[in-house]
PDB file of C-alpha atoms and ligand atoms in Angstrom:
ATOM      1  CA  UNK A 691      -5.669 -11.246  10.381  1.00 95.00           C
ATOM      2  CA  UNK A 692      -3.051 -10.561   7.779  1.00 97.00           C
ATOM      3  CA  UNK A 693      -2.029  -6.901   6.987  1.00 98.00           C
ATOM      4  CA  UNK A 694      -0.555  -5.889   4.089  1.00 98.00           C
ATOM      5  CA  UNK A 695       0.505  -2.947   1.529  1.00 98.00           C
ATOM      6  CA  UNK A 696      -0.527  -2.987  -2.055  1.00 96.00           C
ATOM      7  CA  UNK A 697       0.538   0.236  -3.938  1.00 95.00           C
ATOM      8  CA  UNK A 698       0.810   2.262  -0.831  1.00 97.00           C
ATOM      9  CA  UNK A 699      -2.458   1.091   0.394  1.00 97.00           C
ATOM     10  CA  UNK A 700      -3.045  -0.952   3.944  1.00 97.00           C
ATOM     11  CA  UNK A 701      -5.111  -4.162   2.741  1.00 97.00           C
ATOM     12  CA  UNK A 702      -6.370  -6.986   4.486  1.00 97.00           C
ATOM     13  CA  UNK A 703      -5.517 -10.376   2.669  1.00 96.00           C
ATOM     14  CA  UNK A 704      -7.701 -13.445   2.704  1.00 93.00           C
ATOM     15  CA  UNK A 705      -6.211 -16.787   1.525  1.00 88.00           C
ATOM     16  CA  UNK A 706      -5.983 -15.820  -1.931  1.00 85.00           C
ATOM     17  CA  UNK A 707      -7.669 -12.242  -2.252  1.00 92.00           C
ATOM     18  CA  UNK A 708      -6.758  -8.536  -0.475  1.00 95.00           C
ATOM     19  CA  UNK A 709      -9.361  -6.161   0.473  1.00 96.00           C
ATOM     20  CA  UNK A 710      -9.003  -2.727   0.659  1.00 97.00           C
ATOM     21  CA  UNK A 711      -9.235  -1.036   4.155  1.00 97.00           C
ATOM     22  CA  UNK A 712      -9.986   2.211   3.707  1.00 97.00           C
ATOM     23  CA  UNK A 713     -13.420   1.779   0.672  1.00 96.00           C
ATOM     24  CA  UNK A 714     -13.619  -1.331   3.111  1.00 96.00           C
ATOM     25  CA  UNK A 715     -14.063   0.614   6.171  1.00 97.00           C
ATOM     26  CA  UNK A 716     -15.658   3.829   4.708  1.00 96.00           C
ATOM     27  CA  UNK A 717     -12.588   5.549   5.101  1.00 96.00           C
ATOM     28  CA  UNK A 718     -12.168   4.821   8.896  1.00 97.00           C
ATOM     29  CA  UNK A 719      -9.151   3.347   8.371  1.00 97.00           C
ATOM     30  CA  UNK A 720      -6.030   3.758   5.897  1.00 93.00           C
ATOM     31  CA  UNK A 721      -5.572   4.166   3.266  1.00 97.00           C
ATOM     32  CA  UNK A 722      -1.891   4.871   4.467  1.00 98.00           C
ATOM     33  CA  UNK A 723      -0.348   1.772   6.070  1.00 98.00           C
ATOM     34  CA  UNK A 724       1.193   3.380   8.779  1.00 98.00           C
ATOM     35  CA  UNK A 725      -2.528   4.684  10.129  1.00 97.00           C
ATOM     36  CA  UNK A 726      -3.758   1.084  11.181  1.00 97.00           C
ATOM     37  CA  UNK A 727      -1.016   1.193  13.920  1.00 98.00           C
ATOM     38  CA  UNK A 728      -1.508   4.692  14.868  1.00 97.00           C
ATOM     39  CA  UNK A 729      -5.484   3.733  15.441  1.00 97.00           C
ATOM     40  CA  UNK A 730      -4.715   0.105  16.528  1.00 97.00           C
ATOM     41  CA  UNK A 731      -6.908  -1.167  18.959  1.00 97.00           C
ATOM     42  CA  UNK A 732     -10.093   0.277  16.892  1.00 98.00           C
ATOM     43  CA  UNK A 733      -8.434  -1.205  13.656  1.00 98.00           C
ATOM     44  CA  UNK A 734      -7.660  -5.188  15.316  1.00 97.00           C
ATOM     45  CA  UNK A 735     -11.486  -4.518  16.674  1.00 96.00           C
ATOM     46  CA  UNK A 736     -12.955  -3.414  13.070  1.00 97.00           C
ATOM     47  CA  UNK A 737     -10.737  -6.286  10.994  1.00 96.00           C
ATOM     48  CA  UNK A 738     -11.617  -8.794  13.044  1.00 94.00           C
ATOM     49  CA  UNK A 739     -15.703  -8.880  12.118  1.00 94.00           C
ATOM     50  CA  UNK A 740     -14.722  -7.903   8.286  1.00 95.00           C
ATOM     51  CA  UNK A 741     -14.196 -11.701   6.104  1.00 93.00           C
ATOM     52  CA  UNK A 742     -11.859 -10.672   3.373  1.00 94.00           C
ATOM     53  CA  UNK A 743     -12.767 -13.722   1.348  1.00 91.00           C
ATOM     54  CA  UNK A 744     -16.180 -13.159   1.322  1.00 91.00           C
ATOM     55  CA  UNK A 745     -16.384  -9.361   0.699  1.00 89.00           C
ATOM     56  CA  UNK A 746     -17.254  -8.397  -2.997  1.00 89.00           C
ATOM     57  CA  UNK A 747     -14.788  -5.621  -3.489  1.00 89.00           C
ATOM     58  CA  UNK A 748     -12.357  -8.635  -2.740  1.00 87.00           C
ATOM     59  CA  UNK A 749      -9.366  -8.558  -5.389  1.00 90.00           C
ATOM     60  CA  UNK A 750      -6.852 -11.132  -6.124  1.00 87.00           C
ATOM     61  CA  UNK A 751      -3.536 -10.409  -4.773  1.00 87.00           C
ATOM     62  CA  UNK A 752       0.118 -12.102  -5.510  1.00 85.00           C
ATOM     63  CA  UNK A 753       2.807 -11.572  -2.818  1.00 84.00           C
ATOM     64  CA  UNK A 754       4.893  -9.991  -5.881  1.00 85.00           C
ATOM     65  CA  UNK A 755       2.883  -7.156  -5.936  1.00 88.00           C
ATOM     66  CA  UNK A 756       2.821  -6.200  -2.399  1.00 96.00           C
ATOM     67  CA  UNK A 757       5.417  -3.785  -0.723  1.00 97.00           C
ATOM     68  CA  UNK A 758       6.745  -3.256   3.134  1.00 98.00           C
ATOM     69  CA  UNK A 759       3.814  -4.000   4.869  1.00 98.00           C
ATOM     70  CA  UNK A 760       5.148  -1.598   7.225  1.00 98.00           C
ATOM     71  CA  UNK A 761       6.884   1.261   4.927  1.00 98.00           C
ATOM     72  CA  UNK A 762       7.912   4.244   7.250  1.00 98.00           C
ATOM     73  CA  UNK A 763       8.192   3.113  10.925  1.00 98.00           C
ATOM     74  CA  UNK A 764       9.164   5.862  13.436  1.00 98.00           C
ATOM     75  CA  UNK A 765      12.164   3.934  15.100  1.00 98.00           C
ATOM     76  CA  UNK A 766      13.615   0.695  13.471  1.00 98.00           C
ATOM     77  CA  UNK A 767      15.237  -1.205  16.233  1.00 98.00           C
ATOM     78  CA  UNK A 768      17.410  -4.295  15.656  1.00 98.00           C
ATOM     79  CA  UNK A 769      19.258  -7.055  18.008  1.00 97.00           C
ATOM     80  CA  UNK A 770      22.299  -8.842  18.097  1.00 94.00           C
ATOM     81  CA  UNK A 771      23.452 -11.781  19.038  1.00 93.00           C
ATOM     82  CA  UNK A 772      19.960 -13.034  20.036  1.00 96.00           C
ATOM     83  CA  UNK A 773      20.445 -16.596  19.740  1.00 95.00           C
ATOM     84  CA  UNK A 774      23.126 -18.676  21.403  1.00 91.00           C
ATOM     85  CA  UNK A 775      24.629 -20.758  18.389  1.00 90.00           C
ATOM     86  CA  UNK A 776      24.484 -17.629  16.414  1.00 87.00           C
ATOM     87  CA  UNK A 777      26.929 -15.869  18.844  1.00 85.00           C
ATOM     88  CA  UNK A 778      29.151 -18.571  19.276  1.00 86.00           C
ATOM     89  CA  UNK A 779      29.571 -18.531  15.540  1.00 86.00           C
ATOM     90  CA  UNK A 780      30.350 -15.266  15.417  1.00 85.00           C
ATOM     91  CA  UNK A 781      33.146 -15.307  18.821  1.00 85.00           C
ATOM     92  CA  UNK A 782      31.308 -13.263  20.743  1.00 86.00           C
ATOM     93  CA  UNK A 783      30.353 -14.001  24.491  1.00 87.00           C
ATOM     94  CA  UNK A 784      26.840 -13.744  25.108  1.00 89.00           C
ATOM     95  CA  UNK A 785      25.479 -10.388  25.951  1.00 89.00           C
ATOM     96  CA  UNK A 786      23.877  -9.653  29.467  1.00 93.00           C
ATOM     97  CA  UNK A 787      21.322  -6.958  28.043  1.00 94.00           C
ATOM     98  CA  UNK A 788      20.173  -6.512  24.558  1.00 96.00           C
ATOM     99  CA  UNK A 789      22.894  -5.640  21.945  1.00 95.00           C
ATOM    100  CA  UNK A 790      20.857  -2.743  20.328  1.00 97.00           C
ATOM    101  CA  UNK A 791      21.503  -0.951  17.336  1.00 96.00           C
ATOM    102  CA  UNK A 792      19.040   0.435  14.592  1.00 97.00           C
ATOM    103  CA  UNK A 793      18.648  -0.295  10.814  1.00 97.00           C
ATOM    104  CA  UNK A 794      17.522   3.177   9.296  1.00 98.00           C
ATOM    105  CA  UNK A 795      14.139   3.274   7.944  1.00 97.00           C
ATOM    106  CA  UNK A 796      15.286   3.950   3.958  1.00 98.00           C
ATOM    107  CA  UNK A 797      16.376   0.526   4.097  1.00 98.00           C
ATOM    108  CA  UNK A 798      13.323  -0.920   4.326  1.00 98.00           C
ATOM    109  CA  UNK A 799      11.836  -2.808   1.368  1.00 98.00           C
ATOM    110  CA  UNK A 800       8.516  -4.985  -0.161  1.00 97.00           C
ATOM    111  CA  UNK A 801       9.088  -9.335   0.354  1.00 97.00           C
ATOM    112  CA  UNK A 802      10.384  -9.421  -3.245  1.00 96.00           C
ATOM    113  CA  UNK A 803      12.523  -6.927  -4.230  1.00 93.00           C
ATOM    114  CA  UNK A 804      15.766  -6.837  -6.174  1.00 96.00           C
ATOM    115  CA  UNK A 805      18.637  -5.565  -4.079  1.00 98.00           C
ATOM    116  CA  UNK A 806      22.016  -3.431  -5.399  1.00 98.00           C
ATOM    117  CA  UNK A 807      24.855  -5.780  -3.393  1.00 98.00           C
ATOM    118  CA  UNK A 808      27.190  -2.775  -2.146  1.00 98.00           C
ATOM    119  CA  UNK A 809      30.443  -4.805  -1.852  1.00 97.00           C
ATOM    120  CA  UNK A 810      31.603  -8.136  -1.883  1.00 97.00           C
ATOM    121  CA  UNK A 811      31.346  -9.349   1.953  1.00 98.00           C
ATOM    122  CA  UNK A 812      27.017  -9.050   2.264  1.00 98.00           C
ATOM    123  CA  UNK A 813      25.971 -11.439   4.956  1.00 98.00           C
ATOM    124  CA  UNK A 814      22.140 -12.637   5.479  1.00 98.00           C
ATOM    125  CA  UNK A 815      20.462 -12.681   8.411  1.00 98.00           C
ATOM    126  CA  UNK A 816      17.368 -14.203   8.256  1.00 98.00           C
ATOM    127  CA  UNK A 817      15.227 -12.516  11.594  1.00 98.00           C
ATOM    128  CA  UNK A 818      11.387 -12.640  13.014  1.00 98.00           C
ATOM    129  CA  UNK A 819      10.967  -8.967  12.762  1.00 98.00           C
ATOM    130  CA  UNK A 820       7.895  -7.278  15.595  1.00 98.00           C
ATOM    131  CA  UNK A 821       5.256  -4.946  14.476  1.00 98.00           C
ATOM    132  CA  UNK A 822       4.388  -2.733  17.549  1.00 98.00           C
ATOM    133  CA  UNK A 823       0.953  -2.195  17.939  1.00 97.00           C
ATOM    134  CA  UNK A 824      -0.078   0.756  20.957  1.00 94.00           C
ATOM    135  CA  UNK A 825       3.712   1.285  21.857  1.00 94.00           C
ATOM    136  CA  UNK A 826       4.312   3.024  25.074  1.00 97.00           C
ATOM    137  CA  UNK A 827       6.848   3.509  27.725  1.00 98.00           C
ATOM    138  CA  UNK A 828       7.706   0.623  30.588  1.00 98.00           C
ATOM    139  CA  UNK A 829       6.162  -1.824  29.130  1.00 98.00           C
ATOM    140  CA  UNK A 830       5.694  -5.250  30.639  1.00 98.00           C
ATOM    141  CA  UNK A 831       6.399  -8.496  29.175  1.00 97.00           C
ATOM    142  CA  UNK A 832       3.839  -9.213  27.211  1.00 95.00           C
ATOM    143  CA  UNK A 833       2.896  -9.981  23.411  1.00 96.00           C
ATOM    144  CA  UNK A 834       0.151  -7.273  24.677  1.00 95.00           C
ATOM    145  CA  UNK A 835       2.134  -4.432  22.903  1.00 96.00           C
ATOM    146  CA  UNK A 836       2.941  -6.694  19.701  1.00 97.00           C
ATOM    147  CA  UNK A 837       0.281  -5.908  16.974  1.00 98.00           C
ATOM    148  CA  UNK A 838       1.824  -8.843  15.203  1.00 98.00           C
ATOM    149  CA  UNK A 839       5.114 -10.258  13.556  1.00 98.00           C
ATOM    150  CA  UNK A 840       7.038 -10.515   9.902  1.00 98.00           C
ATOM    151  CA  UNK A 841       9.395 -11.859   7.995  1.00 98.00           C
ATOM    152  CA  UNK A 842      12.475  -9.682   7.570  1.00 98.00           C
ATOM    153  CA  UNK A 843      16.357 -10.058   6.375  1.00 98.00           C
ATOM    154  CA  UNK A 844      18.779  -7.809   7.909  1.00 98.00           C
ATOM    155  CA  UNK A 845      21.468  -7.919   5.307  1.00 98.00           C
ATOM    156  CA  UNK A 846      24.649  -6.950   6.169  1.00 98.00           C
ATOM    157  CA  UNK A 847      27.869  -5.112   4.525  1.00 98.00           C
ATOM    158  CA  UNK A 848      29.870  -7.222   7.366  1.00 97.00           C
ATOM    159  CA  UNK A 849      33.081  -4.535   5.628  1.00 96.00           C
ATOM    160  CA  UNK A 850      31.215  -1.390   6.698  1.00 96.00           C
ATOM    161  CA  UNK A 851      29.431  -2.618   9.800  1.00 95.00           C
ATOM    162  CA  UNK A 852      33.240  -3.923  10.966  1.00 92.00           C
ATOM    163  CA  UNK A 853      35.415  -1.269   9.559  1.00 92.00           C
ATOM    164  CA  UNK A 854      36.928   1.298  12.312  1.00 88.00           C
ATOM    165  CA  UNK A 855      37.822   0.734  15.698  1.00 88.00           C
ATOM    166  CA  UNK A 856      34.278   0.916  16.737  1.00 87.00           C
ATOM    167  CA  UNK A 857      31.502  -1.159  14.490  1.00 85.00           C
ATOM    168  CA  UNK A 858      29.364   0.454  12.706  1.00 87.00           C
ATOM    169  CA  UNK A 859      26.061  -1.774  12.735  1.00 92.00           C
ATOM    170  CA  UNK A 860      23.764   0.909  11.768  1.00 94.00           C
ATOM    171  CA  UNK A 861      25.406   2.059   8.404  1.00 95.00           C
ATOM    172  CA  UNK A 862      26.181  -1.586   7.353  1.00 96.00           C
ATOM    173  CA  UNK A 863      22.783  -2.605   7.669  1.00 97.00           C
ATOM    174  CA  UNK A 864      21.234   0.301   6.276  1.00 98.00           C
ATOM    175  CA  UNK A 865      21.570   0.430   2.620  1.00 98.00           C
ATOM    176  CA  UNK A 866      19.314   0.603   0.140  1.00 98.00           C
ATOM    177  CA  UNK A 867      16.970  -2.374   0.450  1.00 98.00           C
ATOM    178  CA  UNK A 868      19.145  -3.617   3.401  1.00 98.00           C
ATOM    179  CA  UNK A 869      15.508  -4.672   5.255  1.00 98.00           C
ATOM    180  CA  UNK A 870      13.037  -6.697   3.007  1.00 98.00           C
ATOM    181  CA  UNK A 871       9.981  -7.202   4.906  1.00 98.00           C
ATOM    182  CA  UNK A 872       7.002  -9.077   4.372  1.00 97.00           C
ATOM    183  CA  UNK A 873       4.624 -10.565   2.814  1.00 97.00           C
ATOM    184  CA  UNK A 874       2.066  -9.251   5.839  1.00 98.00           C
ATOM    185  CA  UNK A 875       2.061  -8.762   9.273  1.00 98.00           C
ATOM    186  CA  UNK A 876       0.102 -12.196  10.810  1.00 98.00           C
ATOM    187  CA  UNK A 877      -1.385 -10.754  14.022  1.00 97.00           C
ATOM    188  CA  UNK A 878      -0.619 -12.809  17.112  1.00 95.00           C
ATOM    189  CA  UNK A 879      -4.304 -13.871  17.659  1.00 93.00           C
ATOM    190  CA  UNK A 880      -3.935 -15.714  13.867  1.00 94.00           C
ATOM    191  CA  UNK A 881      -0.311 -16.964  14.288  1.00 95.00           C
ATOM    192  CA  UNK A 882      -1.452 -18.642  17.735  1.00 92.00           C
ATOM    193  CA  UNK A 883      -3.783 -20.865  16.094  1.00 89.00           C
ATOM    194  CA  UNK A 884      -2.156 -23.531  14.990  1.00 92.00           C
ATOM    195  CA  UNK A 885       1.158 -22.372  15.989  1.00 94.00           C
ATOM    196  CA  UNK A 886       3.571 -22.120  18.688  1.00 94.00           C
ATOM    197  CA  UNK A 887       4.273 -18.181  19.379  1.00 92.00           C
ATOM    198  CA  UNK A 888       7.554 -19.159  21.073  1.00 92.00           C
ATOM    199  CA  UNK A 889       8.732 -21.678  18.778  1.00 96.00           C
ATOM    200  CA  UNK A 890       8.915 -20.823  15.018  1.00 97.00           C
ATOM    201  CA  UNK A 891      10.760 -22.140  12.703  1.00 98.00           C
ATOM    202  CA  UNK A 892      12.981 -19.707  10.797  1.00 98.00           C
ATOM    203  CA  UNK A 893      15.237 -19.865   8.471  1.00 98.00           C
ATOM    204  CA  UNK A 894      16.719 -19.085   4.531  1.00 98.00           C
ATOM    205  CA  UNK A 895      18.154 -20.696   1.565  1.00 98.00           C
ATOM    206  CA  UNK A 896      19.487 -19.207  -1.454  1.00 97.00           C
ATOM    207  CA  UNK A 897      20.017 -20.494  -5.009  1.00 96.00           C
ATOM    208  CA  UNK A 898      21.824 -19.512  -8.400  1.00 89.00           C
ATOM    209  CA  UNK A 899      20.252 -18.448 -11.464  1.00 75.00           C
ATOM    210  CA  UNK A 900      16.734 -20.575 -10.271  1.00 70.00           C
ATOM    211  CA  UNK A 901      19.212 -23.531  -9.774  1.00 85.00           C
ATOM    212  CA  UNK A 902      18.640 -25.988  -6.624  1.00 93.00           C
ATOM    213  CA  UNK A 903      18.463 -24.370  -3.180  1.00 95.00           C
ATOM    214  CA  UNK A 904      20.773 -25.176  -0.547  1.00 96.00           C
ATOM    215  CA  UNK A 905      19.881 -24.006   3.067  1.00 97.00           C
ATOM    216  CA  UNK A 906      21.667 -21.321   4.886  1.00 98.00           C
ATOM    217  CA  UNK A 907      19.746 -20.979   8.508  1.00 98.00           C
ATOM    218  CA  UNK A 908      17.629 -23.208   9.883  1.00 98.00           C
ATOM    219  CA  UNK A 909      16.735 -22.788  13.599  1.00 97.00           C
ATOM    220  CA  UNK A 910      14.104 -21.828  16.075  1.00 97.00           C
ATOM    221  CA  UNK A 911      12.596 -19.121  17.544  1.00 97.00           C
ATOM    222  CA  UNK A 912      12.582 -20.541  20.690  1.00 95.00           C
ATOM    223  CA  UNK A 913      16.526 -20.162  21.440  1.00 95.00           C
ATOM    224  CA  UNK A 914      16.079 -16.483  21.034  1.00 96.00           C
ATOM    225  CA  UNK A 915      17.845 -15.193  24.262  1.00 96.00           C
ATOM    226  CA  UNK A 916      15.235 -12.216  24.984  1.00 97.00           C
ATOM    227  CA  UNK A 917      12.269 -13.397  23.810  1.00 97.00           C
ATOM    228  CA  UNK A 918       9.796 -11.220  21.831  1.00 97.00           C
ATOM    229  CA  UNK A 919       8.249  -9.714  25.449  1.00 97.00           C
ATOM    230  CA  UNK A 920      11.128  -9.618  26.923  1.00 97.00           C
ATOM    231  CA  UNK A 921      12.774  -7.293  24.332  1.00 98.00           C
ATOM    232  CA  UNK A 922       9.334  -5.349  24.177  1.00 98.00           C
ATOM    233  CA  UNK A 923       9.684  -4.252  28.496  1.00 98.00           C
ATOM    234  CA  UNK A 924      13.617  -3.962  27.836  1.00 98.00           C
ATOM    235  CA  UNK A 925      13.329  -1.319  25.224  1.00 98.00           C
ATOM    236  CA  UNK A 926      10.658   0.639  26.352  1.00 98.00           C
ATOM    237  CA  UNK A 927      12.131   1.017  29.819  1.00 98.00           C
ATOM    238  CA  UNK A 928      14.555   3.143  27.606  1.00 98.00           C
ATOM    239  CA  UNK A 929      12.608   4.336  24.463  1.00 98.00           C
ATOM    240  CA  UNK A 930       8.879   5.404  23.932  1.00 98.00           C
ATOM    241  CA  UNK A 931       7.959   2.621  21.320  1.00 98.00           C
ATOM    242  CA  UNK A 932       5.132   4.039  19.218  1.00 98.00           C
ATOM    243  CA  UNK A 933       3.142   2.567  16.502  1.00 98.00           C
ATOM    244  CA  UNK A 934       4.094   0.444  14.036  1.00 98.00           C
ATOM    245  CA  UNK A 935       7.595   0.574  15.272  1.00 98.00           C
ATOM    246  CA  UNK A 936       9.669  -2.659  14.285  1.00 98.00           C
ATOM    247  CA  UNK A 937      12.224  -4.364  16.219  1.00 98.00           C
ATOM    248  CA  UNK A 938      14.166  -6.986  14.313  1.00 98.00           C
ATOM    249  CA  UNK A 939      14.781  -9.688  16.802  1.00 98.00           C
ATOM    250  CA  UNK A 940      18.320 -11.354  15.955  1.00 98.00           C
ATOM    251  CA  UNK A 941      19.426 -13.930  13.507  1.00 97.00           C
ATOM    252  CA  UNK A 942      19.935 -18.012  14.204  1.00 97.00           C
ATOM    253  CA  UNK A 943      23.654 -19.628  13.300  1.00 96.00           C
ATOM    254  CA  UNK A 944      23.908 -20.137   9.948  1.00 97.00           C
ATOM    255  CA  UNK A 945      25.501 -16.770   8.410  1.00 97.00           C
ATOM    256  CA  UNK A 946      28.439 -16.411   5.868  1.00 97.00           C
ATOM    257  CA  UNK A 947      30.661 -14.823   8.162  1.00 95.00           C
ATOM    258  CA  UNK A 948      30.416 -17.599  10.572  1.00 93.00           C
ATOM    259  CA  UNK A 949      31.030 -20.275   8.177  1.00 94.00           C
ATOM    260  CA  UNK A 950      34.770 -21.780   6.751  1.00 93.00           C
ATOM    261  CA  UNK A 951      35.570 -20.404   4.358  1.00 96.00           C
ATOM    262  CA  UNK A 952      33.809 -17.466   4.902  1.00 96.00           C
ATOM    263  CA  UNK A 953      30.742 -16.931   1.904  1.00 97.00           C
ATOM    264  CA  UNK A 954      29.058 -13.906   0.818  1.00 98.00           C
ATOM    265  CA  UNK A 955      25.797 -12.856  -1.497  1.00 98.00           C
ATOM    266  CA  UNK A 956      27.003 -12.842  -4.638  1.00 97.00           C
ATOM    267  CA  UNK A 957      24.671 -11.029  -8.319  1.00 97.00           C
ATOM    268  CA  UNK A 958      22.220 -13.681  -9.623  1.00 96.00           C
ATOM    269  CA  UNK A 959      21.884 -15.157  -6.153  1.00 97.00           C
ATOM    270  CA  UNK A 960      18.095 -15.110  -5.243  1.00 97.00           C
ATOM    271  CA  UNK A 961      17.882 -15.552  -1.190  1.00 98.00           C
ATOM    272  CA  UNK A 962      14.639 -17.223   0.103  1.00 98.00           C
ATOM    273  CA  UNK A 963      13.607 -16.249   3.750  1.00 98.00           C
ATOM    274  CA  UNK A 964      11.006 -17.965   5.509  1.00 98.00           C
ATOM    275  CA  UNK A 965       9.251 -18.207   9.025  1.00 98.00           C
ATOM    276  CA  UNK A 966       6.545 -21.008   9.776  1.00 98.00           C
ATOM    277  CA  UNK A 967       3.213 -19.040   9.743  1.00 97.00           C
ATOM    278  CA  UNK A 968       4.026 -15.608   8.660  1.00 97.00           C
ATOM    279  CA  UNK A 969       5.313 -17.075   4.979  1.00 97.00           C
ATOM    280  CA  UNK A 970       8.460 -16.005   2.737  1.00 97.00           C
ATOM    281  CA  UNK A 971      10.334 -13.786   1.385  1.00 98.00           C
ATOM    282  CA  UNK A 972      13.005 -13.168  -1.951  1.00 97.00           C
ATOM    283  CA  UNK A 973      15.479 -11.137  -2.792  1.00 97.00           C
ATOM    284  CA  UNK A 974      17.406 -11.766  -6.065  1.00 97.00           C
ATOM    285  CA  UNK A 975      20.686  -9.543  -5.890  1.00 98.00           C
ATOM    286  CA  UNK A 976      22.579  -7.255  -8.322  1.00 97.00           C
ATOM    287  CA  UNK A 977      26.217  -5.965  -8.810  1.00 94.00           C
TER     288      UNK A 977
HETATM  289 ZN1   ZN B 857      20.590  -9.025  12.628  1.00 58.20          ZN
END
């Protein structure tokens, strides 16, 4: 199943129509995104006998309309250096545990959004981005805990996250719109068919002013160096996750900072993130 949220309001979406979860379910359910996680195994159990494209109270839906599918996690948790190429790019060694840091919930916005640029050295990082479903404490490695997966960006102000003698990764990637999410969150049972959970294809492109795209990141998630269950049992032998939490997994190679000469989003830019199965995202960016 596909979860999204239409005006504040969990839906399910069908291939080209969203239903409405909580007139859907008699008010079981919803309306308030953050409520499907909080009740998740009842909610998967309930979606998964309702057919969105066949229900009446159906409506069409267009992926412009539709904000964080996930608007006001508890804990936002993000990773660096998760893939290989990425940290070579970036002179970094490889890290031994998780390189953990958070990107603060106010950053989080809808899949197309326009976003305020807040200097002139913002990096993207194009990143599979985890939906926690029950959450816990010590949890194994398993997609068991994973209520399903999204596209996300972690942009980054590479001045602020860099500036001091210490980085500061959570304020750089924390402004305002800093963490487009979206379209919906594809539940693992739905991703699995037809794809391989371990092996997407991620990436982003980004164009000027609607002219040509020219690709940015291209990789796979299946050089992520903690997998998705592997990051779920490392974190929660430290944190409670709880539901509808979202870890953001780690970029592939491919960012501006990496590259020579060094590049950067620049106003009028609109930045095109997409992940096979779970769709795509845009941001067009302002001054
Ligand atoms: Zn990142």
């Amino acid at each position: 199943m596909r979860i999204a949220n239409q005006g504040g309001r969990a839906v399910l979406l069908g291939r080209t129509s969203a239903l409405d979860v909580a007139a859907a379910s008699d008010g079981r359910f919803g309306p308030d995104p953050m409520s499907v996680y909080r009740a998740w195994p009842a909610f998967r159990e309930w979606a998964a006998t309702v057919d969105v494209d066949a229900a009446p109270a159906a409506q069409a839906v267009e992926v412009a309309g539709l904000d964080a599918p996930v608007p006001a996690p508890e804990q936002v948790f993000a990773i660096g250096l998760n893939y290989a190429d990425h940290a070579k790019e970036t002179g970094m060694a490889l890290p031994e545990h998780p390189l953990v840091f958070t990107k603060f919930p106010s950053s989080l916005t809808g899949p197309e959004a326009t976003v305020r640029l807040s200097g002139d050295r913002v990096d993207w990082e194009a990143e599979l981005v985890v939906v926690v479903g029950e959450g816990g404490r010590d949890l194994p490695a398993s997609w068991e805990a994973v209520a399903g997966l999204t596209v996300g960006q972690d942009l980054s102000d590479r001045t602020v996250q860099n500036r001091g003698d210490r980085p500061q990764f959570g304020l750089g990637k924390s402004f305002a719109g800093y963490g487009p999410t979206g379209p919906a969150v594809v539940t693992i049972d739905e991703l699995q068919d037809g794809h391989d959970l371990g092996a997407l294809r991620i990436g982003c492109r980004v164009s000027e002013d609607g002219g040509e795209e020219r690709v940015l990141q291209d990789g796979t998630t299946a050089d992520l160096v903690f997998s998705v269950p592997e990051l779920v049992h490392r974190l929660s032998a430290v944190v409670e996750l709880r539901p509808g939490d979202l870890i953001f997994t780690g970029t592939p190679s491919g960012v501006g900072l990496g590259r020579t000469p060094q590049e950067f989003l620049k106003a009028g830019q609109v930045l095109t993130t997409e992940i096979e199965g779970l769709g795509t995202i845009r941001q067009t960016f302002t001054a």
